[in-house]
Tab-separated table of C-alpha atoms in Angstrom:
chain	number	residue	atom	x	y	z
Z	245	UNK	CA	85.811	92.816	106.612
Z	246	UNK	CA	82.542	85.398	108.397
Z	247	UNK	CA	85.311	83.743	110.239
Z	248	UNK	CA	83.726	80.838	112.167
Z	249	UNK	CA	83.764	81.100	115.821
Z	250	UNK	CA	85.077	77.487	115.566
Z	251	UNK	CA	88.134	78.433	113.868
Z	252	UNK	CA	88.658	80.950	116.364
Z	253	UNK	CA	88.423	78.830	119.112
Z	254	UNK	CA	91.063	76.268	117.762
Z	255	UNK	CA	93.632	78.971	116.827
Z	256	UNK	CA	92.953	81.518	119.323
Z	257	UNK	CA	92.932	84.308	116.917
Z	258	UNK	CA	90.989	87.438	117.130
Z	259	UNK	CA	89.303	87.860	113.978
Z	260	UNK	CA	87.890	91.346	113.283
Z	261	UNK	CA	86.932	93.510	110.451
Z	262	UNK	CA	87.754	94.819	106.901
Z	263	UNK	CA	86.590	98.078	105.654
Z	264	UNK	CA	83.320	97.688	103.871
Z	265	UNK	CA	81.201	100.391	105.270
Z	266	UNK	CA	82.281	104.187	105.269
Z	267	UNK	CA	81.449	107.364	106.826
Z	268	UNK	CA	81.294	111.176	106.375
Z	269	UNK	CA	83.631	113.502	108.107
Z	270	UNK	CA	80.651	114.220	110.665
Z	271	UNK	CA	79.394	110.789	110.795
Z	272	UNK	CA	80.561	108.190	113.519
Z	273	UNK	CA	83.742	106.349	113.291
Z	274	UNK	CA	84.325	102.845	111.624
Z	275	UNK	CA	87.086	100.312	112.500
Z	276	UNK	CA	87.642	97.153	110.821
Z	277	UNK	CA	90.010	94.420	111.483
Z	278	UNK	CA	91.048	92.096	108.674
Z	279	UNK	CA	92.249	88.643	108.362
Z	280	UNK	CA	94.052	88.059	105.138
Z	281	UNK	CA	94.614	84.320	104.805
Z	282	UNK	CA	97.138	82.252	102.918
Z	283	UNK	CA	95.309	79.038	101.776
Z	284	UNK	CA	95.921	76.017	99.676
Z	285	UNK	CA	93.819	76.631	96.513
Z	286	UNK	CA	92.796	73.005	95.990
Z	287	UNK	CA	90.717	73.041	99.413
Z	288	UNK	CA	89.162	76.415	99.197
Z	289	UNK	CA	85.672	75.183	98.742
Z	290	UNK	CA	85.999	73.508	102.038
Z	291	UNK	CA	86.794	76.782	103.659
Z	292	UNK	CA	83.916	78.471	102.173
Z	293	UNK	CA	81.682	75.740	103.112
Z	294	UNK	CA	82.927	76.211	106.879
Z	295	UNK	CA	82.215	79.890	106.645
Z	296	UNK	CA	78.841	79.504	105.102
Z	297	UNK	CA	77.809	77.156	108.040
Z	298	UNK	CA	78.431	80.099	110.406
Z	299	UNK	CA	76.944	83.006	108.295
Z	300	UNK	CA	73.385	82.623	109.983
Z	301	UNK	CA	75.147	83.256	113.480
Z	302	UNK	CA	77.326	86.239	112.163
Z	303	UNK	CA	74.075	87.956	110.581
Z	304	UNK	CA	72.571	87.587	113.944
Z	305	UNK	CA	75.622	89.435	115.671
Z	306	UNK	CA	74.952	92.418	113.132
Z	307	UNK	CA	71.206	92.402	113.891
Z	308	UNK	CA	71.560	92.641	117.594
Z	309	UNK	CA	74.103	95.504	117.443
Z	310	UNK	CA	77.068	93.433	118.682
Z	311	UNK	CA	78.847	94.233	115.454
Z	312	UNK	CA	78.309	96.776	112.652
Z	313	UNK	CA	79.144	94.400	109.880
Z	314	UNK	CA	81.059	91.511	108.625
Z	315	UNK	CA	82.113	89.782	105.339
Z	316	UNK	CA	83.985	87.013	103.727
Z	317	UNK	CA	85.717	87.557	100.503
Z	318	UNK	CA	87.336	85.053	97.699
Z	319	UNK	CA	90.332	86.081	95.986
Z	320	UNK	CA	89.823	86.654	92.254
Z	321	UNK	CA	93.240	88.262	91.173
Z	322	UNK	CA	96.206	89.596	92.985
Z	323	UNK	CA	98.845	88.561	95.643
Z	324	UNK	CA	99.117	85.743	97.876
Z	325	UNK	CA	96.153	86.279	100.029
Z	326	UNK	CA	93.212	83.849	98.976
Z	327	UNK	CA	90.464	84.879	101.528
Z	328	UNK	CA	89.711	87.705	103.740
Z	329	UNK	CA	87.373	87.588	107.097
Z	330	UNK	CA	86.332	90.734	108.649
Z	331	UNK	CA	83.993	92.286	110.914
Z	332	UNK	CA	83.378	96.055	112.155
Z	333	UNK	CA	82.475	98.308	114.998
Z	334	UNK	CA	82.255	101.867	115.771
Z	335	UNK	CA	85.139	102.302	118.189
Z	336	UNK	CA	88.228	100.367	118.962
Z	337	UNK	CA	86.912	99.400	122.330
Z	338	UNK	CA	83.651	97.787	120.819
Z	339	UNK	CA	85.716	96.192	118.023
Z	340	UNK	CA	87.613	94.364	120.664
Z	341	UNK	CA	84.899	93.795	122.999
Z	342	UNK	CA	82.976	92.215	119.965
Z	343	UNK	CA	85.677	89.657	119.414
Z	344	UNK	CA	84.414	87.824	122.678
Z	345	UNK	CA	81.086	87.445	120.884
Z	346	UNK	CA	82.639	86.173	117.753
Z	347	UNK	CA	84.788	83.821	119.383
Z	348	UNK	CA	82.087	82.536	121.853
Z	349	UNK	CA	81.588	79.026	122.393
Z	350	UNK	CA	78.587	76.774	120.916
Z	351	UNK	CA	76.107	74.432	122.741
Z	352	UNK	CA	78.458	71.445	124.160
Z	353	UNK	CA	76.856	69.290	121.666
Z	354	UNK	CA	78.216	71.135	118.989
Z	355	UNK	CA	81.860	71.094	120.285
Z	356	UNK	CA	83.110	68.160	118.341
Z	357	UNK	CA	81.826	69.392	115.013
Z	358	UNK	CA	83.045	72.883	115.905
Z	359	UNK	CA	86.804	71.631	116.610
Z	360	UNK	CA	86.720	69.581	113.295
Z	361	UNK	CA	85.795	72.450	111.361
Z	362	UNK	CA	88.501	74.600	113.077
Z	363	UNK	CA	91.256	71.931	112.341
Z	364	UNK	CA	90.084	71.551	108.745
Z	365	UNK	CA	90.390	75.434	108.316
Z	366	UNK	CA	93.693	75.587	109.908
Z	367	UNK	CA	95.015	72.513	107.793
Z	368	UNK	CA	93.835	74.515	104.657
Z	369	UNK	CA	94.769	78.062	105.516
Z	370	UNK	CA	98.002	77.871	107.394
Z	371	UNK	CA	99.045	81.667	107.777
Z	372	UNK	CA	97.291	84.788	107.913
Z	373	UNK	CA	98.068	88.655	108.457
Z	374	UNK	CA	95.867	90.870	110.633
Z	375	UNK	CA	95.327	94.561	110.140
Z	376	UNK	CA	93.107	96.816	111.975
Z	377	UNK	CA	91.718	99.757	109.794
Z	378	UNK	CA	89.867	103.119	110.429
Z	379	UNK	CA	87.739	104.073	107.724
Z	380	UNK	CA	88.250	107.750	106.956
Z	381	UNK	CA	85.742	108.400	104.166
Z	382	UNK	CA	83.562	106.862	101.450
Z	383	UNK	CA	80.009	106.110	100.559
Z	384	UNK	CA	77.492	105.842	103.518
Z	385	UNK	CA	74.885	103.470	103.481
Z	386	UNK	CA	75.352	102.232	99.846
Z	387	UNK	CA	74.843	98.729	99.208
Z	388	UNK	CA	78.268	96.815	97.993
Z	389	UNK	CA	78.659	95.433	94.489
Z	390	UNK	CA	79.460	91.729	94.259
Z	391	UNK	CA	83.002	92.414	92.937
Z	392	UNK	CA	85.547	94.473	94.872
Z	393	UNK	CA	88.972	96.125	94.209
Z	394	UNK	CA	91.336	96.774	97.052
Z	395	UNK	CA	94.679	98.912	96.693
Z	396	UNK	CA	96.995	98.528	99.677
Z	397	UNK	CA	99.341	101.276	99.906
Z	398	UNK	CA	102.834	101.807	101.387
Z	399	UNK	CA	103.096	105.380	102.295
Z	400	UNK	CA	105.755	107.833	103.853
Z	401	UNK	CA	104.421	108.020	107.311
Z	402	UNK	CA	105.441	111.625	107.579
Z	403	UNK	CA	103.363	112.695	105.052
Z	404	UNK	CA	100.215	110.317	105.434
Z	405	UNK	CA	98.075	113.525	106.583
Z	406	UNK	CA	98.838	115.258	103.210
Z	407	UNK	CA	97.814	112.201	101.427
Z	408	UNK	CA	94.490	111.957	103.187
Z	409	UNK	CA	93.976	115.801	102.207
Z	410	UNK	CA	94.565	114.984	98.466
Z	411	UNK	CA	92.339	112.231	98.496
Z	412	UNK	CA	89.535	114.115	100.235
Z	413	UNK	CA	89.885	117.221	97.763
Z	414	UNK	CA	90.722	115.508	94.481
Z	415	UNK	CA	89.935	111.656	94.721
Z	416	UNK	CA	86.805	111.422	96.655
Z	417	UNK	CA	84.682	113.662	94.361
Z	418	UNK	CA	85.615	111.497	91.377
Z	419	UNK	CA	84.744	108.345	93.049
Z	420	UNK	CA	81.360	109.872	94.342
Z	421	UNK	CA	80.578	110.869	90.776
Z	422	UNK	CA	81.320	107.187	89.597
Z	423	UNK	CA	78.844	106.045	92.171
Z	424	UNK	CA	76.230	108.597	91.359
Z	425	UNK	CA	76.607	107.555	87.549
Z	426	UNK	CA	75.958	104.121	88.689
Z	427	UNK	CA	79.494	102.743	87.425
Z	428	UNK	CA	80.636	102.037	91.131
Z	429	UNK	CA	78.632	100.693	93.777
Z	430	UNK	CA	80.785	102.036	96.651
Z	431	UNK	CA	84.206	103.154	97.694
Z	432	UNK	CA	86.073	103.617	100.990
Z	433	UNK	CA	89.321	105.190	102.140
Z	434	UNK	CA	90.843	103.658	105.398
Z	435	UNK	CA	94.021	104.341	107.709
Z	436	UNK	CA	96.261	101.907	109.317
Z	437	UNK	CA	95.997	101.277	113.101
Z	438	UNK	CA	97.443	97.963	113.724
Z	439	UNK	CA	99.057	95.641	111.390
Z	440	UNK	CA	101.991	95.084	108.681
Z	441	UNK	CA	103.437	97.591	106.330
Z	442	UNK	CA	100.522	98.902	104.159
Z	443	UNK	CA	99.486	102.269	105.486
Z	444	UNK	CA	96.431	103.261	103.602
Z	445	UNK	CA	93.678	101.044	101.919
Z	446	UNK	CA	91.502	102.045	99.001
Z	447	UNK	CA	88.260	99.819	98.381
Z	448	UNK	CA	85.518	100.072	95.858
Z	449	UNK	CA	82.822	97.902	94.503
Z	450	UNK	CA	80.839	97.343	91.420
Z	451	UNK	CA	78.162	95.059	89.893
Z	452	UNK	CA	80.906	92.568	88.465
Z	453	UNK	CA	84.503	92.912	87.702
Z	454	UNK	CA	84.177	94.133	83.863
Z	455	UNK	CA	82.223	97.254	85.277
Z	456	UNK	CA	84.550	97.648	88.093
Z	457	UNK	CA	87.748	97.632	86.219
Z	458	UNK	CA	86.233	99.911	83.568
Z	459	UNK	CA	85.254	102.545	86.459
Z	460	UNK	CA	88.687	102.306	88.135
Z	461	UNK	CA	90.127	103.090	84.503
Z	462	UNK	CA	88.041	106.351	84.484
Z	463	UNK	CA	88.973	106.893	87.723
Z	464	UNK	CA	92.920	106.384	87.307
Z	465	UNK	CA	92.663	108.899	84.120
Z	466	UNK	CA	90.973	111.712	86.261
Z	467	UNK	CA	93.190	111.159	89.215
Z	468	UNK	CA	96.538	110.724	87.610
Z	469	UNK	CA	96.122	112.243	84.122
Z	470	UNK	CA	98.166	114.765	82.337
Z	471	UNK	CA	99.324	117.842	84.277
Z	472	UNK	CA	97.393	116.447	87.520
Z	473	UNK	CA	99.712	117.737	90.112
Z	474	UNK	CA	97.442	116.410	92.972
Z	475	UNK	CA	97.856	112.904	91.499
Z	476	UNK	CA	101.602	113.277	91.044
Z	477	UNK	CA	101.963	114.321	94.743
Z	478	UNK	CA	99.876	111.679	95.959
Z	479	UNK	CA	101.891	108.988	94.050
Z	480	UNK	CA	104.963	110.261	95.598
Z	481	UNK	CA	103.741	109.987	99.057
Z	482	UNK	CA	101.831	106.529	98.744
Z	483	UNK	CA	103.393	105.362	95.387
Z	484	UNK	CA	104.182	101.303	96.024
Z	485	UNK	CA	101.091	99.543	96.376
Z	486	UNK	CA	99.452	96.102	95.862
Z	487	UNK	CA	96.205	95.311	94.093
Z	488	UNK	CA	93.750	92.719	94.696
Z	489	UNK	CA	90.289	91.889	93.235
Z	490	UNK	CA	87.853	90.130	95.376
Z	491	UNK	CA	84.578	87.967	94.817
Z	492	UNK	CA	82.343	89.261	97.804
Z	493	UNK	CA	80.807	86.006	99.172
Z	494	UNK	CA	79.115	86.876	102.455
Z	495	UNK	CA	78.691	90.393	103.761
Z	496	UNK	CA	76.136	92.138	106.233
């Protein structure tokens, strides 16, 4: 979880944050709200340029504590989402309060350019899906790699707590070991707060996509290998899912 303020002004969207930082059980809460965009592939370089022009301001919002993190991710492989914008805060209230700063106006002399950028963005990325996630667990203070992998799970709502228990007891230690071994850079496990059909989000990053897929393969073998009852139970609760690979363009 770098959406331009200019984009937000023109669309009236509140763009928040996707999980990219995680927490220990004893640590502070992390909430992320992600906007997932459907865009015309031929014009994505223009969209990325618009976001890049606002990166400095978004970095400053992190530096001054208005938000705890933000990011702009580009589609590599997966479904129909082409780009993600996100930012993060330590509570729902702070997350929503931060929206005013992200959507805040610029100096009057910049308004025309601001509006032009917003119109260009909206013509290229015509639809989006918004989610708010709560990060449940993951690495703390770890630098994220340049390549990201996200698994968006559809789960049995009545058994989600059990899925969290299985993840904490059986999956998290495997991912922690992959980070310790240098095969992964980071990982996180997040729960749905607001949004569409996806109820859980597992993310991981590595230095590049080849390393990421190798580490993911090791994790899958350990989690869902032969006679692994915990993995089978998890799949029964959160079986249907959609995978995405991402290039992490901007993050702080």
